[in-house]
PDB file of C-alpha atoms and ligand atoms in Angstrom:
ATOM      1  CA  MET A  17      13.818 -27.224  11.158  1.00  0.00           C
ATOM      2  CA  ARG A  18      13.222 -24.740   8.241  1.00  0.00           C
ATOM      3  CA  THR A  19      10.639 -21.973   8.849  1.00  0.00           C
ATOM      4  CA  LYS A  20       7.997 -22.524   5.940  1.00  0.00           C
ATOM      5  CA  ARG A  21       5.469 -20.006   7.442  1.00  0.00           C
ATOM      6  CA  VAL A  22       5.234 -16.635   9.008  1.00  0.00           C
ATOM      7  CA  THR A  23       3.436 -16.823  12.277  1.00  0.00           C
ATOM      8  CA  ILE A  24       1.541 -13.718  13.331  1.00  0.00           C
ATOM      9  CA  HIS A  25       0.561 -13.511  17.111  1.00  0.00           C
ATOM     10  CA  ASP A  26      -2.060 -11.522  18.713  1.00  0.00           C
ATOM     11  CA  GLU A  27       0.362  -8.763  19.825  1.00  0.00           C
ATOM     12  CA  ASP A  28       1.927  -8.435  16.399  1.00  0.00           C
ATOM     13  CA  ARG A  29       1.674  -5.414  14.126  1.00  0.00           C
ATOM     14  CA  VAL A  30       2.506  -6.022  10.387  1.00  0.00           C
ATOM     15  CA  PHE A  31       4.213  -3.464   8.053  1.00  0.00           C
ATOM     16  CA  VAL A  32       4.085  -4.469   4.494  1.00  0.00           C
ATOM     17  CA  LEU A  33       6.145  -2.881   1.568  1.00  0.00           C
ATOM     18  CA  THR A  34       5.234  -3.997  -1.966  1.00  0.00           C
ATOM     19  CA  GLY A  35       6.990  -3.169  -5.194  1.00  0.00           C
ATOM     20  CA  ALA A  36       6.348  -3.689  -8.880  1.00  0.00           C
ATOM     21  CA  GLY A  37       6.864  -7.485  -8.584  1.00  0.00           C
ATOM     22  CA  VAL A  38       3.514  -7.872  -6.571  1.00  0.00           C
ATOM     23  CA  SER A  39       1.651  -6.777  -9.806  1.00  0.00           C
ATOM     24  CA  ALA A  40       3.851  -8.893 -12.176  1.00  0.00           C
ATOM     25  CA  GLU A  41       1.488 -11.769 -12.162  1.00  0.00           C
ATOM     26  CA  SER A  42      -1.386  -9.506 -12.906  1.00  0.00           C
ATOM     27  CA  GLY A  43       0.557  -8.710 -16.254  1.00  0.00           C
ATOM     28  CA  LEU A  44       1.956  -5.202 -15.289  1.00  0.00           C
ATOM     29  CA  ALA A  45       5.691  -4.957 -16.200  1.00  0.00           C
ATOM     30  CA  THR A  46       8.269  -4.432 -13.494  1.00  0.00           C
ATOM     31  CA  PHE A  47      11.087  -2.058 -14.533  1.00  0.00           C
ATOM     32  CA  ARG A  48      14.505  -3.210 -13.312  1.00  0.00           C
ATOM     33  CA  GLY A  49      15.112  -5.866 -15.736  1.00  0.00           C
ATOM     34  CA  SER A  50      18.626  -6.443 -17.163  1.00  0.00           C
ATOM     35  CA  ASP A  51      17.970  -3.606 -19.743  1.00  0.00           C
ATOM     36  CA  GLY A  52      16.981  -0.984 -17.211  1.00  0.00           C
ATOM     37  CA  LEU A  53      13.873   0.039 -19.142  1.00  0.00           C
ATOM     38  CA  TRP A  54      10.316   0.195 -18.167  1.00  0.00           C
ATOM     39  CA  GLU A  55       8.084  -0.883 -21.139  1.00  0.00           C
ATOM     40  CA  GLY A  56      10.835   0.225 -23.473  1.00  0.00           C
ATOM     41  CA  GLU A  57      11.461   3.604 -22.029  1.00  0.00           C
ATOM     42  CA  ARG A  58      14.353   4.918 -20.144  1.00  0.00           C
ATOM     43  CA  ILE A  59      13.313   5.865 -16.570  1.00  0.00           C
ATOM     44  CA  GLU A  60      15.017   9.294 -16.843  1.00  0.00           C
ATOM     45  CA  ASP A  61      12.950  10.150 -19.880  1.00  0.00           C
ATOM     46  CA  VAL A  62       9.489   9.348 -18.427  1.00  0.00           C
ATOM     47  CA  ALA A  63       9.921   9.331 -14.576  1.00  0.00           C
ATOM     48  CA  SER A  64      12.049  12.400 -13.648  1.00  0.00           C
ATOM     49  CA  PRO A  65      11.145  16.217 -13.480  1.00  0.00           C
ATOM     50  CA  ARG A  66      13.897  16.670 -16.326  1.00  0.00           C
ATOM     51  CA  GLY A  67      12.074  14.267 -18.650  1.00  0.00           C
ATOM     52  CA  TRP A  68       8.815  16.091 -17.860  1.00  0.00           C
ATOM     53  CA  GLN A  69      10.419  19.551 -18.743  1.00  0.00           C
ATOM     54  CA  HIS A  70      11.951  18.118 -21.692  1.00  0.00           C
ATOM     55  CA  ASP A  71       9.078  16.238 -23.325  1.00  0.00           C
ATOM     56  CA  PRO A  72       5.731  16.400 -21.570  1.00  0.00           C
ATOM     57  CA  GLU A  73       3.991  14.716 -24.442  1.00  0.00           C
ATOM     58  CA  ARG A  74       6.144  11.577 -24.248  1.00  0.00           C
ATOM     59  CA  VAL A  75       5.534  11.452 -20.334  1.00  0.00           C
ATOM     60  CA  TRP A  76       1.757  11.639 -20.814  1.00  0.00           C
ATOM     61  CA  ARG A  77       1.840   9.038 -23.648  1.00  0.00           C
ATOM     62  CA  PHE A  78       3.722   6.716 -21.195  1.00  0.00           C
ATOM     63  CA  TYR A  79       1.490   7.216 -18.246  1.00  0.00           C
ATOM     64  CA  SER A  80      -1.613   6.959 -20.449  1.00  0.00           C
ATOM     65  CA  LEU A  81      -0.338   3.457 -21.538  1.00  0.00           C
ATOM     66  CA  ARG A  82       0.249   2.677 -17.982  1.00  0.00           C
ATOM     67  CA  ARG A  83      -3.270   3.794 -17.100  1.00  0.00           C
ATOM     68  CA  LYS A  84      -4.643   1.571 -19.841  1.00  0.00           C
ATOM     69  CA  ALA A  85      -2.719  -1.535 -18.840  1.00  0.00           C
ATOM     70  CA  ALA A  86      -3.567  -1.092 -15.213  1.00  0.00           C
ATOM     71  CA  ALA A  87      -7.284  -0.557 -15.845  1.00  0.00           C
ATOM     72  CA  GLU A  88      -7.323  -3.763 -17.904  1.00  0.00           C
ATOM     73  CA  ALA A  89      -5.361  -5.834 -15.292  1.00  0.00           C
ATOM     74  CA  GLU A  90      -6.936  -7.689 -12.319  1.00  0.00           C
ATOM     75  CA  PRO A  91      -5.577  -8.264  -8.737  1.00  0.00           C
ATOM     76  CA  ASN A  92      -3.835 -11.595  -8.450  1.00  0.00           C
ATOM     77  CA  PRO A  93      -3.521 -13.965  -5.555  1.00  0.00           C
ATOM     78  CA  ALA A  94      -0.731 -11.881  -3.925  1.00  0.00           C
ATOM     79  CA  HIS A  95      -2.971  -8.868  -3.755  1.00  0.00           C
ATOM     80  CA  ASN A  96      -5.886 -11.002  -2.484  1.00  0.00           C
ATOM     81  CA  SER A  97      -3.700 -12.694   0.235  1.00  0.00           C
ATOM     82  CA  LEU A  98      -2.717  -9.192   1.609  1.00  0.00           C
ATOM     83  CA  ALA A  99      -6.365  -8.068   1.618  1.00  0.00           C
ATOM     84  CA  LYS A 100      -7.459 -11.329   3.467  1.00  0.00           C
ATOM     85  CA  LEU A 101      -4.616 -10.863   6.008  1.00  0.00           C
ATOM     86  CA  GLU A 102      -5.771  -7.243   6.739  1.00  0.00           C
ATOM     87  CA  SER A 103      -9.404  -8.468   7.282  1.00  0.00           C
ATOM     88  CA  LYS A 104      -7.967 -10.673  10.064  1.00  0.00           C
ATOM     89  CA  LEU A 105      -5.659  -8.244  11.613  1.00  0.00           C
ATOM     90  CA  GLY A 106      -7.615  -4.914  11.262  1.00  0.00           C
ATOM     91  CA  ASN A 107      -5.573  -1.903  12.171  1.00  0.00           C
ATOM     92  CA  ARG A 108      -2.701  -4.068  13.167  1.00  0.00           C
ATOM     93  CA  PHE A 109      -1.942  -4.266   9.483  1.00  0.00           C
ATOM     94  CA  PHE A 110      -0.299  -1.447   7.319  1.00  0.00           C
ATOM     95  CA  LEU A 111       0.469  -1.609   3.744  1.00  0.00           C
ATOM     96  CA  CYS A 112       2.863   0.835   1.935  1.00  0.00           C
ATOM     97  CA  THR A 113       3.118   0.320  -1.678  1.00  0.00           C
ATOM     98  CA  GLN A 114       5.660   1.740  -4.164  1.00  0.00           C
ATOM     99  CA  ASN A 115       3.183   0.918  -6.915  1.00  0.00           C
ATOM    100  CA  VAL A 116       1.203   3.435  -8.732  1.00  0.00           C
ATOM    101  CA  ASP A 117      -1.459   1.007  -9.829  1.00  0.00           C
ATOM    102  CA  ASP A 118      -4.706   0.430  -7.905  1.00  0.00           C
ATOM    103  CA  LEU A 119      -4.627  -3.459  -7.623  1.00  0.00           C
ATOM    104  CA  HIS A 120      -4.386  -3.497  -3.879  1.00  0.00           C
ATOM    105  CA  GLU A 121      -7.328  -1.421  -3.378  1.00  0.00           C
ATOM    106  CA  ARG A 122      -9.271  -3.346  -5.898  1.00  0.00           C
ATOM    107  CA  ALA A 123      -8.441  -6.609  -4.044  1.00  0.00           C
ATOM    108  CA  GLY A 124      -9.739  -5.064  -0.801  1.00  0.00           C
ATOM    109  CA  SER A 125      -6.864  -3.519   0.994  1.00  0.00           C
ATOM    110  CA  ARG A 126      -7.994  -0.327   2.875  1.00  0.00           C
ATOM    111  CA  ASN A 127      -5.185   0.688   5.246  1.00  0.00           C
ATOM    112  CA  LEU A 128      -2.533   1.569   2.626  1.00  0.00           C
ATOM    113  CA  VAL A 129      -0.542   4.343   1.322  1.00  0.00           C
ATOM    114  CA  HIS A 130       1.058   4.922  -2.100  1.00  0.00           C
ATOM    115  CA  MET A 131       4.488   6.369  -1.405  1.00  0.00           C
ATOM    116  CA  HIS A 132       5.165   7.043  -5.110  1.00  0.00           C
ATOM    117  CA  GLY A 133       1.680   8.419  -6.042  1.00  0.00           C
ATOM    118  CA  GLU A 134      -1.200   7.051  -7.893  1.00  0.00           C
ATOM    119  CA  LEU A 135      -1.715   6.450 -11.626  1.00  0.00           C
ATOM    120  CA  PHE A 136      -5.315   7.515 -11.666  1.00  0.00           C
ATOM    121  CA  GLN A 137      -4.663  10.831 -10.203  1.00  0.00           C
ATOM    122  CA  SER A 138      -3.331  14.037 -11.696  1.00  0.00           C
ATOM    123  CA  CYS A 139      -2.052  17.327 -10.187  1.00  0.00           C
ATOM    124  CA  CYS A 140      -0.892  20.892 -11.168  1.00  0.00           C
ATOM    125  CA  GLU A 141       2.818  21.097 -11.793  1.00  0.00           C
ATOM    126  CA  ARG A 142       2.862  24.560 -10.322  1.00  0.00           C
ATOM    127  CA  CYS A 143       0.161  25.348  -7.626  1.00  0.00           C
ATOM    128  CA  GLU A 144      -0.966  23.678  -4.424  1.00  0.00           C
ATOM    129  CA  ARG A 145      -4.250  22.498  -6.050  1.00  0.00           C
ATOM    130  CA  ALA A 146      -5.140  19.147  -4.471  1.00  0.00           C
ATOM    131  CA  PRO A 147      -4.578  15.986  -6.616  1.00  0.00           C
ATOM    132  CA  TYR A 148      -7.723  14.722  -8.300  1.00  0.00           C
ATOM    133  CA  VAL A 149      -9.136  11.433  -9.826  1.00  0.00           C
ATOM    134  CA  ASP A 150      -8.260  11.436 -13.452  1.00  0.00           C
ATOM    135  CA  THR A 151      -8.592   8.391 -15.766  1.00  0.00           C
ATOM    136  CA  LYS A 152      -8.029  10.267 -19.035  1.00  0.00           C
ATOM    137  CA  LEU A 153      -5.702   9.010 -21.796  1.00  0.00           C
ATOM    138  CA  PHE A 154      -3.702  11.568 -23.581  1.00  0.00           C
ATOM    139  CA  GLU A 155      -2.270  10.808 -27.022  1.00  0.00           C
ATOM    140  CA  SER A 156      -1.227  14.171 -28.156  1.00  0.00           C
ATOM    141  CA  LYS A 157      -0.100  17.564 -26.858  1.00  0.00           C
ATOM    142  CA  ALA A 158      -3.279  19.141 -28.032  1.00  0.00           C
ATOM    143  CA  GLU A 159      -5.307  17.256 -25.579  1.00  0.00           C
ATOM    144  CA  HIS A 160      -3.269  18.205 -22.356  1.00  0.00           C
ATOM    145  CA  ASP A 161      -5.017  19.749 -19.490  1.00  0.00           C
ATOM    146  CA  PHE A 162      -3.912  23.081 -17.819  1.00  0.00           C
ATOM    147  CA  CYS A 163      -4.774  24.301 -14.341  1.00  0.00           C
ATOM    148  CA  ASN A 164      -6.516  27.604 -13.761  1.00  0.00           C
ATOM    149  CA  CYS A 165      -3.180  28.993 -12.610  1.00  0.00           C
ATOM    150  CA  GLY A 166      -1.747  28.317 -15.991  1.00  0.00           C
ATOM    151  CA  GLY A 167       0.420  25.451 -14.844  1.00  0.00           C
ATOM    152  CA  ARG A 168       0.296  22.048 -16.826  1.00  0.00           C
ATOM    153  CA  ILE A 169      -1.526  19.106 -15.307  1.00  0.00           C
ATOM    154  CA  ARG A 170       0.817  16.171 -14.707  1.00  0.00           C
ATOM    155  CA  PRO A 171       0.505  12.658 -13.312  1.00  0.00           C
ATOM    156  CA  ASN A 172       0.457  12.648  -9.499  1.00  0.00           C
ATOM    157  CA  ILE A 173       3.479  10.387  -9.556  1.00  0.00           C
ATOM    158  CA  VAL A 174       6.665  10.680  -7.382  1.00  0.00           C
ATOM    159  CA  TRP A 175       9.359  10.736 -10.033  1.00  0.00           C
ATOM    160  CA  PHE A 176      13.057  10.313  -9.298  1.00  0.00           C
ATOM    161  CA  GLY A 177      14.527  13.294  -7.315  1.00  0.00           C
ATOM    162  CA  GLU A 178      11.134  14.019  -5.716  1.00  0.00           C
ATOM    163  CA  VAL A 179      10.101  13.502  -2.282  1.00  0.00           C
ATOM    164  CA  PRO A 180       8.090  10.440  -1.550  1.00  0.00           C
ATOM    165  CA  PHE A 181       4.484  10.769  -0.053  1.00  0.00           C
ATOM    166  CA  HIS A 182       3.103   9.956   3.462  1.00  0.00           C
ATOM    167  CA  MET A 183       6.609   9.582   5.015  1.00  0.00           C
ATOM    168  CA  GLU A 184       5.524  10.680   8.392  1.00  0.00           C
ATOM    169  CA  ARG A 185       2.833   7.911   8.543  1.00  0.00           C
ATOM    170  CA  ILE A 186       5.247   5.414   7.169  1.00  0.00           C
ATOM    171  CA  PHE A 187       7.854   6.324   9.987  1.00  0.00           C
ATOM    172  CA  GLU A 188       5.077   6.032  12.499  1.00  0.00           C
ATOM    173  CA  GLU A 189       4.075   2.524  11.343  1.00  0.00           C
ATOM    174  CA  LEU A 190       7.790   1.460  10.984  1.00  0.00           C
ATOM    175  CA  HIS A 191       8.455   2.447  14.464  1.00  0.00           C
ATOM    176  CA  ARG A 192       5.722   0.303  15.928  1.00  0.00           C
ATOM    177  CA  CYS A 193       5.672  -2.889  13.646  1.00  0.00           C
ATOM    178  CA  THR A 194       6.802  -6.204  14.954  1.00  0.00           C
ATOM    179  CA  VAL A 195       6.761  -8.087  11.668  1.00  0.00           C
ATOM    180  CA  MET A 196       7.914  -6.581   8.236  1.00  0.00           C
ATOM    181  CA  LEU A 197       6.998  -8.241   4.934  1.00  0.00           C
ATOM    182  CA  VAL A 198       8.759  -6.855   1.886  1.00  0.00           C
ATOM    183  CA  ILE A 199       7.490  -8.208  -1.524  1.00  0.00           C
ATOM    184  CA  GLY A 200       8.599  -7.953  -5.084  1.00  0.00           C
ATOM    185  CA  THR A 201      11.017  -4.931  -4.898  1.00  0.00           C
ATOM    186  CA  SER A 202      14.539  -4.812  -6.089  1.00  0.00           C
ATOM    187  CA  GLY A 203      15.856  -3.232  -2.930  1.00  0.00           C
ATOM    188  CA  VAL A 204      17.593  -0.372  -4.763  1.00  0.00           C
ATOM    189  CA  VAL A 205      15.081   2.509  -4.872  1.00  0.00           C
ATOM    190  CA  GLN A 206      15.511   4.786  -1.748  1.00  0.00           C
ATOM    191  CA  PRO A 207      14.137   5.369   0.883  1.00  0.00           C
ATOM    192  CA  ALA A 208      12.039   2.242   0.529  1.00  0.00           C
ATOM    193  CA  ALA A 209      15.191   0.083   0.312  1.00  0.00           C
ATOM    194  CA  SER A 210      16.208   1.326   3.609  1.00  0.00           C
ATOM    195  CA  PHE A 211      13.171   0.507   5.557  1.00  0.00           C
ATOM    196  CA  VAL A 212      14.375  -3.113   6.490  1.00  0.00           C
ATOM    197  CA  HIS A 213      17.379  -1.480   7.877  1.00  0.00           C
ATOM    198  CA  TRP A 214      15.439   0.983   9.894  1.00  0.00           C
ATOM    199  CA  ALA A 215      13.422  -1.871  11.275  1.00  0.00           C
ATOM    200  CA  ASN A 216      16.510  -3.785  12.211  1.00  0.00           C
ATOM    201  CA  GLU A 217      18.072  -0.813  13.843  1.00  0.00           C
ATOM    202  CA  ARG A 218      15.192  -0.431  16.158  1.00  0.00           C
ATOM    203  CA  TYR A 219      15.760  -3.910  17.369  1.00  0.00           C
ATOM    204  CA  SER A 220      19.520  -3.319  17.921  1.00  0.00           C
ATOM    205  CA  THR A 221      18.948  -0.199  19.918  1.00  0.00           C
ATOM    206  CA  GLY A 222      16.621  -2.036  22.257  1.00  0.00           C
ATOM    207  CA  GLY A 223      13.242  -1.555  20.651  1.00  0.00           C
ATOM    208  CA  ALA A 224      10.800  -4.371  20.033  1.00  0.00           C
ATOM    209  CA  PRO A 225      12.210  -7.135  18.032  1.00  0.00           C
ATOM    210  CA  VAL A 226      11.104  -6.927  14.381  1.00  0.00           C
ATOM    211  CA  ARG A 227      11.065 -10.026  12.214  1.00  0.00           C
ATOM    212  CA  THR A 228      11.719  -9.264   8.528  1.00  0.00           C
ATOM    213  CA  TYR A 229      10.838 -11.330   5.478  1.00  0.00           C
ATOM    214  CA  TYR A 230      11.400 -10.936   1.875  1.00  0.00           C
ATOM    215  CA  ILE A 231       9.153 -12.549  -0.803  1.00  0.00           C
ATOM    216  CA  GLY A 232      10.032 -12.761  -4.509  1.00  0.00           C
ATOM    217  CA  PRO A 233      11.620 -14.923  -7.140  1.00  0.00           C
ATOM    218  CA  GLU A 234      15.155 -13.580  -6.692  1.00  0.00           C
ATOM    219  CA  HIS A 235      17.089 -12.129  -3.868  1.00  0.00           C
ATOM    220  CA  PRO A 236      16.937  -8.347  -3.761  1.00  0.00           C
ATOM    221  CA  ALA A 237      19.929  -6.180  -3.337  1.00  0.00           C
ATOM    222  CA  ASN A 238      19.372  -5.766   0.435  1.00  0.00           C
ATOM    223  CA  ALA A 239      18.599  -9.523   1.000  1.00  0.00           C
ATOM    224  CA  ALA A 240      21.268  -9.838   3.745  1.00  0.00           C
ATOM    225  CA  ALA A 241      19.207  -7.569   5.968  1.00  0.00           C
ATOM    226  CA  PHE A 242      16.109  -9.877   6.147  1.00  0.00           C
ATOM    227  CA  THR A 243      15.534 -12.587   8.815  1.00  0.00           C
ATOM    228  CA  LYS A 244      14.435 -14.833   5.983  1.00  0.00           C
ATOM    229  CA  VAL A 245      13.787 -14.755   2.168  1.00  0.00           C
ATOM    230  CA  PHE A 246      10.923 -16.746   0.821  1.00  0.00           C
ATOM    231  CA  GLU A 247      11.909 -17.438  -2.878  1.00  0.00           C
ATOM    232  CA  GLY A 248       9.116 -17.597  -5.413  1.00  0.00           C
ATOM    233  CA  PRO A 249       6.519 -15.558  -7.279  1.00  0.00           C
ATOM    234  CA  ALA A 250       4.273 -13.685  -4.602  1.00  0.00           C
ATOM    235  CA  GLY A 251       1.144 -15.052  -6.096  1.00  0.00           C
ATOM    236  CA  GLU A 252       2.212 -18.602  -5.284  1.00  0.00           C
ATOM    237  CA  VAL A 253       4.037 -17.974  -1.994  1.00  0.00           C
ATOM    238  CA  LEU A 254       1.680 -15.529  -0.188  1.00  0.00           C
ATOM    239  CA  PRO A 255      -1.528 -17.655  -0.183  1.00  0.00           C
ATOM    240  CA  HIS A 256       0.175 -20.327   1.967  1.00  0.00           C
ATOM    241  CA  LEU A 257       2.423 -18.031   3.931  1.00  0.00           C
ATOM    242  CA  PHE A 258       0.605 -16.866   6.960  1.00  0.00           C
ATOM    243  CA  ASP A 259      -0.162 -18.558  10.244  1.00  0.00           C
ATOM    244  CA  VAL A 260      -2.551 -16.088  12.104  1.00  0.00           C
ATOM    245  CA  ARG A 261      -2.740 -17.168  15.753  1.00  0.00           C
TER     246      ARG A 261
HETATM  247  P1  NAD B 328      11.612  -3.118  -9.757  1.00  0.00           P
HETATM  248  O1  NAD B 328      11.004  -3.385 -11.207  1.00  0.00           O
HETATM  249  O2  NAD B 328      12.933  -2.436  -9.579  1.00  0.00           O
HETATM  250  O3  NAD B 328      11.771  -4.723  -9.384  1.00  0.00           O
HETATM  251  C1  NAD B 328      10.907  -5.602  -9.441  1.00  0.00           C
HETATM  252  C2  NAD B 328      11.188  -6.747  -8.435  1.00  0.00           C
HETATM  253  O4  NAD B 328       9.963  -7.745  -8.410  1.00  0.00           O
HETATM  254  C3  NAD B 328      12.377  -7.600  -8.793  1.00  0.00           C
HETATM  255  O5  NAD B 328      13.240  -7.663  -7.695  1.00  0.00           O
HETATM  256  C4  NAD B 328      11.922  -8.803  -9.089  1.00  0.00           C
HETATM  257  O6  NAD B 328      12.685 -10.083  -8.737  1.00  0.00           O
HETATM  258  C5  NAD B 328      10.554  -9.031  -8.453  1.00  0.00           C
HETATM  259  N1  NAD B 328       9.488  -9.831  -9.065  1.00  0.00           N
HETATM  260  C6  NAD B 328       9.261 -10.148 -10.394  1.00  0.00           C
HETATM  261  N2  NAD B 328       8.248 -10.959 -10.442  1.00  0.00           N
HETATM  262  C7  NAD B 328       7.736 -11.137  -9.183  1.00  0.00           C
HETATM  263  C8  NAD B 328       6.737 -12.049  -8.737  1.00  0.00           C
HETATM  264  N3  NAD B 328       5.898 -12.745  -9.408  1.00  0.00           N
HETATM  265  N4  NAD B 328       6.549 -11.894  -7.327  1.00  0.00           N
HETATM  266  C9  NAD B 328       7.407 -11.188  -6.480  1.00  0.00           C
HETATM  267  N5  NAD B 328       8.380 -10.510  -6.876  1.00  0.00           N
HETATM  268  C10 NAD B 328       8.498 -10.456  -8.356  1.00  0.00           C
HETATM  269  O7  NAD B 328      10.500  -2.587  -8.947  1.00  0.00           O
HETATM  270  P2  NAD B 328      10.596  -1.828  -7.468  1.00  0.00           P
HETATM  271  O8  NAD B 328      11.810  -2.192  -6.763  1.00  0.00           O
HETATM  272  O9  NAD B 328       9.206  -1.835  -6.989  1.00  0.00           O
HETATM  273  O10 NAD B 328      10.864  -0.294  -8.225  1.00  0.00           O
HETATM  274  C11 NAD B 328      10.392   0.605  -7.676  1.00  0.00           C
HETATM  275  C12 NAD B 328       9.554   1.510  -8.608  1.00  0.00           C
HETATM  276  O11 NAD B 328       8.938   0.898  -9.706  1.00  0.00           O
HETATM  277  C13 NAD B 328       8.426   1.992  -7.783  1.00  0.00           C
HETATM  278  O12 NAD B 328       8.642   3.347  -7.690  1.00  0.00           O
HETATM  279  C14 NAD B 328       7.175   1.921  -8.581  1.00  0.00           C
HETATM  280  O13 NAD B 328       6.546   3.182  -8.571  1.00  0.00           O
HETATM  281  C15 NAD B 328       7.824   1.655  -9.973  1.00  0.00           C
HETATM  282  N6  NAD B 328       6.880   0.644 -10.807  1.00  0.00           N
HETATM  283  C16 NAD B 328       5.565   0.541 -10.466  1.00  0.00           C
HETATM  284  C17 NAD B 328       4.697  -0.522 -11.257  1.00  0.00           C
HETATM  285  C18 NAD B 328       3.332  -0.643 -10.886  1.00  0.00           C
HETATM  286  O14 NAD B 328       2.646   0.259 -10.264  1.00  0.00           O
HETATM  287  N7  NAD B 328       2.650  -1.681 -11.161  1.00  0.00           N
HETATM  288  C19 NAD B 328       5.264  -1.081 -12.185  1.00  0.00           C
HETATM  289  C20 NAD B 328       6.704  -0.858 -12.561  1.00  0.00           C
HETATM  290  C21 NAD B 328       7.420   0.073 -11.868  1.00  0.00           C
END
């Protein structure tokens, strides 16, 4: 008989990885479409240290538009289902998102980390000043902020070529999970694309067995690594997926 649901037992610990697809039904664009653009921009122009050095105005214009779109978006049933699952599992639930929007938090998720940074935070490009909450929209260079050290203020986003945040915590949670849910990510951006392989390796080297599930409308590049792929939009699949025992 085909498994239609994911059963979560008392002893299970759930690790969730989400990508841009989980916010697609909230109206936020994913970026790995056939044209390789994110909202009409080439990724290397707006999401790389080189792009920032070359044209900070373009980068801030892009992230200002992303801030505006995210502020106007609402969590969808996929975000809500994950928050509901967390409310049942407590600290046996951990969410790692690649998304920079705040829709998981607004749906009620608490035990989560943003491995690629947060849209509504800024930091200094140069000094160790802690990232801070920033909802400003910048339309021209004249409006850009500078740090006391003289460095430019940039979005607190992990760009291509930079090291993701919270990796120690993520490894810790990957090491102790027994169920992994990966939702709405193309399976090509590293290191997140390897999490399912690391979980599977743990099994093959004699660790606790990990059941790994992918949820999304199309198979990701790493689909073969999953125990099962549930095909469909996350907002339609997730609300009926879990059987918590
Ligand atoms: P991606 O754009 O490469 O892939 C999106 C994936 O979502 C695709 O596999 C697609 O099939 C799937 N998808 C589309 N609609 C879906 C739906 N309704 N339900 C479930 N899945 C759906 O995204 P990615 O793999 O997450 O790329 C990683 C990078 O994209 C991250 O670094 C992230 O920071 C950045 N990003 C973030 C946002 C955001 O914060 N909302 C938006 C775009 C890109």
